[in-house]
CSV table of C-alpha atoms in Angstrom, one decimal:
chain,number,residue,atom,x,y,z
A,1,LEU,CA,-11.3,-11.9,14.2
A,2,GLN,CA,-8.9,-9.1,15.9
A,3,GLN,CA,-6.9,-11.8,18.3
A,4,THR,CA,-6.6,-14.1,15.5
A,5,VAL,CA,-5.3,-10.4,13.7
A,6,MET,CA,-3.7,-9.1,16.9
A,7,GLN,CA,-1.5,-12.7,15.8
A,8,ILE,CA,-0.7,-12.0,12.9
A,9,LEU,CA,0.6,-8.5,13.7
A,10,ALA,CA,2.8,-10.3,16.2
A,11,ASP,CA,4.2,-12.9,13.9
A,12,TYR,CA,4.9,-10.2,10.9
A,13,LYS,CA,6.6,-8.0,13.7
A,14,ARG,CA,9.2,-11.5,14.7
A,15,SER,CA,9.9,-12.6,11.2
A,16,GLY,CA,8.3,-10.5,8.5
A,17,ASN,CA,6.2,-11.6,5.3
A,18,ALA,CA,6.1,-15.0,6.2
A,19,ALA,CA,4.3,-14.4,8.5
A,20,LEU,CA,1.1,-13.4,6.2
A,21,GLY,CA,0.4,-16.7,5.6
A,22,SER,CA,-2.2,-17.5,2.3
A,23,TYR,CA,-4.5,-17.3,1.4
A,24,ALA,CA,-6.1,-20.7,0.7
A,25,ASP,CA,-9.6,-19.6,-1.2
A,26,ARG,CA,-8.9,-20.6,-4.2
A,27,THR,CA,-6.8,-23.6,-4.9
A,28,PRO,CA,-4.1,-23.5,-5.3
A,29,PRO,CA,-4.1,-21.2,-2.3
A,30,THR,CA,-2.7,-17.8,-3.0
A,31,ASP,CA,1.0,-17.6,-1.3
A,32,VAL,CA,0.3,-13.5,0.3
A,33,ALA,CA,4.3,-13.2,0.6
A,34,ARG,CA,5.5,-14.5,-2.9
A,35,GLU,CA,2.1,-11.8,-4.1
A,36,PHE,CA,3.4,-9.5,-2.5
A,37,ALA,CA,6.9,-10.0,-3.3
A,38,ASP,CA,6.3,-10.4,-7.7
A,39,MET,CA,4.1,-6.3,-7.3
A,40,VAL,CA,7.2,-5.3,-5.8
A,41,LYS,CA,10.0,-6.2,-8.6
A,42,ASP,CA,7.6,-5.0,-11.5
A,43,GLU,CA,7.1,-1.9,-9.9
A,44,ASP,CA,9.4,0.5,-13.1
A,45,ALA,CA,8.0,3.2,-11.9
A,46,LEU,CA,9.8,3.7,-9.1
A,47,PRO,CA,13.6,4.8,-9.2
A,48,GLN,CA,16.8,3.6,-8.2
A,49,SER,CA,17.4,5.4,-7.0
A,50,MET,CA,14.6,3.8,-3.9
A,51,ARG,CA,15.1,0.1,-4.5
A,52,GLY,CA,17.3,0.4,-1.7
A,53,PHE,CA,13.0,1.4,0.0
A,54,THR,CA,11.6,-1.5,-1.9
A,55,ASP,CA,13.7,-4.5,-1.1
A,56,ALA,CA,12.6,-2.9,3.8
A,57,LEU,CA,9.7,-3.7,2.9
A,58,LEU,CA,10.1,-7.2,1.7
A,59,GLN,CA,13.4,-8.2,4.3
A,60,TYR,CA,11.0,-6.5,7.3
A,61,PRO,CA,11.6,-6.2,9.7
A,62,ALA,CA,15.2,-7.5,9.3
A,63,LYS,CA,16.6,-4.6,6.5
A,64,GLN,CA,15.6,-1.3,8.4
A,65,PRO,CA,16.3,2.3,7.8
A,66,THR,CA,17.1,4.8,10.3
A,67,ASN,CA,15.2,6.8,8.9
A,68,SER,CA,12.5,5.5,9.1
A,69,ARG,CA,9.6,5.8,10.5
A,70,GLU,CA,7.0,2.6,10.4
A,71,MET,CA,3.2,2.9,12.1
A,72,ILE,CA,-0.1,-0.2,11.4
A,73,TYR,CA,-3.7,0.3,11.9
A,74,TRP,CA,-6.8,-1.2,10.3
A,75,SER,CA,-9.1,0.3,7.6
A,76,LYS,CA,-12.5,-0.2,6.6
A,77,VAL,CA,-12.4,0.7,2.2
A,78,LYS,CA,-15.9,0.4,0.7
A,79,PHE,CA,-14.9,-1.7,-2.7
A,80,GLY,CA,-17.9,-3.7,-3.6
A,81,PHE,CA,-21.3,-5.1,-2.5
A,82,LYS,CA,-19.9,-5.4,1.4
A,83,PRO,CA,-16.9,-3.5,3.5
A,84,THR,CA,-13.4,-4.6,3.4
A,85,LEU,CA,-11.7,-4.5,6.4
A,86,ARG,CA,-7.6,-3.6,5.4
A,87,VAL,CA,-4.7,-4.2,8.2
A,88,VAL,CA,-1.6,-2.0,6.8
A,89,GLN,CA,2.0,-1.8,7.7
A,90,GLU,CA,3.0,2.1,6.1
A,91,VAL,CA,6.3,2.7,6.8
A,92,THR,CA,7.4,7.1,5.8
A,93,LEU,CA,10.7,7.1,4.9
A,94,ARG,CA,12.8,10.8,4.9
A,95,ASN,CA,15.1,11.8,2.6
A,96,PRO,CA,15.8,7.8,0.4
A,97,THR,CA,17.5,9.8,-1.7
A,98,GLY,CA,19.1,12.6,-0.5
A,99,ASP,CA,17.3,16.3,-1.7
A,100,ARG,CA,16.0,15.3,-5.4
A,101,ILE,CA,12.9,12.8,-3.6
A,102,PRO,CA,12.7,14.1,0.4
A,103,VAL,CA,9.7,12.1,1.8
A,104,VAL,CA,8.1,8.6,-0.1
A,105,VAL,CA,5.6,6.7,1.9
A,106,ALA,CA,3.8,3.2,1.3
A,107,ARG,CA,1.1,1.9,2.0
A,108,LYS,CA,1.8,-2.2,2.1
A,109,GLN,CA,-1.9,-4.4,3.6
A,110,LEU,CA,-0.7,-6.5,6.1
A,111,TYR,CA,-4.7,-9.0,5.8
A,112,ALA,CA,-8.1,-8.1,3.6
A,113,SER,CA,-11.4,-9.4,5.1
A,114,HIS,CA,-11.8,-10.1,1.2
A,115,TYR,CA,-10.8,-8.8,-2.5
A,116,PHE,CA,-7.5,-7.8,-1.7
A,117,LYS,CA,-4.8,-10.4,-2.4
A,118,THR,CA,-2.2,-8.4,-1.7
A,119,ALA,CA,-1.8,-3.9,-2.2
A,120,LEU,CA,0.8,-1.8,-2.2
A,121,ASP,CA,0.1,2.1,-2.3
A,122,THR,CA,3.3,4.2,-2.5
A,123,SER,CA,3.4,8.5,-2.7
A,124,PHE,CA,7.1,10.4,-3.2
A,125,CYS,CA,7.4,13.7,-3.6
A,126,VAL,CA,10.1,14.8,-6.4
A,127,GLN,CA,11.9,18.5,-6.9
A,128,GLN,CA,13.3,19.8,-9.3
A,129,PRO,CA,17.3,21.4,-8.3
A,130,GLY,CA,17.1,24.9,-8.5
A,131,GLN,CA,12.5,25.8,-8.7
A,132,HIS,CA,10.0,25.7,-6.0
A,133,GLY,CA,7.5,23.4,-5.6
A,134,PHE,CA,6.8,19.6,-6.5
A,135,TYR,CA,5.8,16.9,-8.1
A,136,LEU,CA,3.5,14.5,-5.9
A,137,VAL,CA,3.8,10.3,-7.9
A,138,ILE,CA,1.2,8.5,-6.3
A,139,LEU,CA,1.6,4.5,-7.5
A,140,LEU,CA,-1.4,2.1,-6.3
A,141,SER,CA,-0.8,-1.0,-7.1
A,142,SER,CA,-3.2,-4.0,-5.8
A,143,GLU,CA,-4.1,-7.9,-7.2
A,144,ILE,CA,-8.1,-8.5,-6.7
A,145,LYS,CA,-8.6,-11.6,-7.1
A,146,LEU,CA,-13.1,-11.8,-8.8
A,147,GLU,CA,-14.7,-14.1,-11.1
A,148,GLY,CA,-17.3,-14.7,-13.0
A,149,MET,CA,-20.4,-11.8,-13.8
A,150,TYR,CA,-19.8,-10.5,-10.1
A,151,GLY,CA,-15.6,-10.1,-11.2
A,152,ALA,CA,-16.9,-7.8,-14.0
A,153,LEU,CA,-18.8,-5.8,-12.0
A,154,LEU,CA,-17.1,-5.5,-8.5
A,155,HIS,CA,-13.9,-4.5,-10.4
A,156,ALA,CA,-16.0,-1.6,-12.3
A,157,ILE,CA,-17.6,-0.5,-8.9
A,158,GLY,CA,-13.9,-0.6,-8.2
A,159,VAL,CA,-12.3,1.1,-10.0
A,160,ASN,CA,-14.8,4.0,-10.3
A,161,ARG,CA,-13.9,4.6,-6.5
A,162,SER,CA,-11.1,4.2,-6.1
A,163,GLN,CA,-10.7,7.1,-8.8
A,164,VAL,CA,-13.2,9.4,-7.0
A,165,GLU,CA,-10.8,8.2,-3.6
A,166,LEU,CA,-7.6,9.0,-5.5
A,167,GLU,CA,-9.0,13.3,-7.4
A,168,ARG,CA,-10.6,13.5,-3.8
A,169,MET,CA,-7.7,13.0,-1.7
A,170,LEU,CA,-5.6,15.0,-4.5
A,171,GLN,CA,-7.6,18.2,-3.9
A,172,THR,CA,-6.8,17.5,0.7
A,173,VAL,CA,-3.6,17.8,-0.5
A,174,LYS,CA,-3.9,20.1,-2.2
A,175,THR,CA,-5.8,22.3,-0.3
A,176,THR,CA,-2.8,21.2,2.9
A,177,LEU,CA,-0.5,22.9,0.8
A,178,GLU,CA,-1.7,26.1,-0.4
A,179,ALA,CA,-3.2,26.4,3.3
A,180,GLY,CA,0.1,26.5,4.2
A,181,ARG,CA,0.0,23.9,6.4
């Protein structure tokens, strides 16, 4: 599995979303690049000024902003009845719209061992002119394949765990900011 994922990542870094292939566990197979493109196009909550950033996610590696940084990592997510291995590309962009939005971070799922077809988590800060502080906006989007009786149960478990994890993450951000780190 590790060798297969490493080959997918090498292909992805060379040719972008097309290298992500498809999940053939359903008929018709799920085209990961198309699912991701549909998800990004449906993301109405992003400010219009950040559309260039979403274009960069769709056109990777051909179109990358100079003020961005990327890393790819593995994570094990507790979701459903068994842990899910995910490979995620994290892209951080500084000053995408000038001073009003100083930073945006996107976490794009490149692979999941099961449950998730695709996922995109986007976080950004919005500052109000002339005021201290900022609003932290977090958008969590995912396409999950859950069917039947177990699907309904897994959905309930997943929603609950997602809410708990989001609350934990927000508390960590608050604690870190208040400590001045």
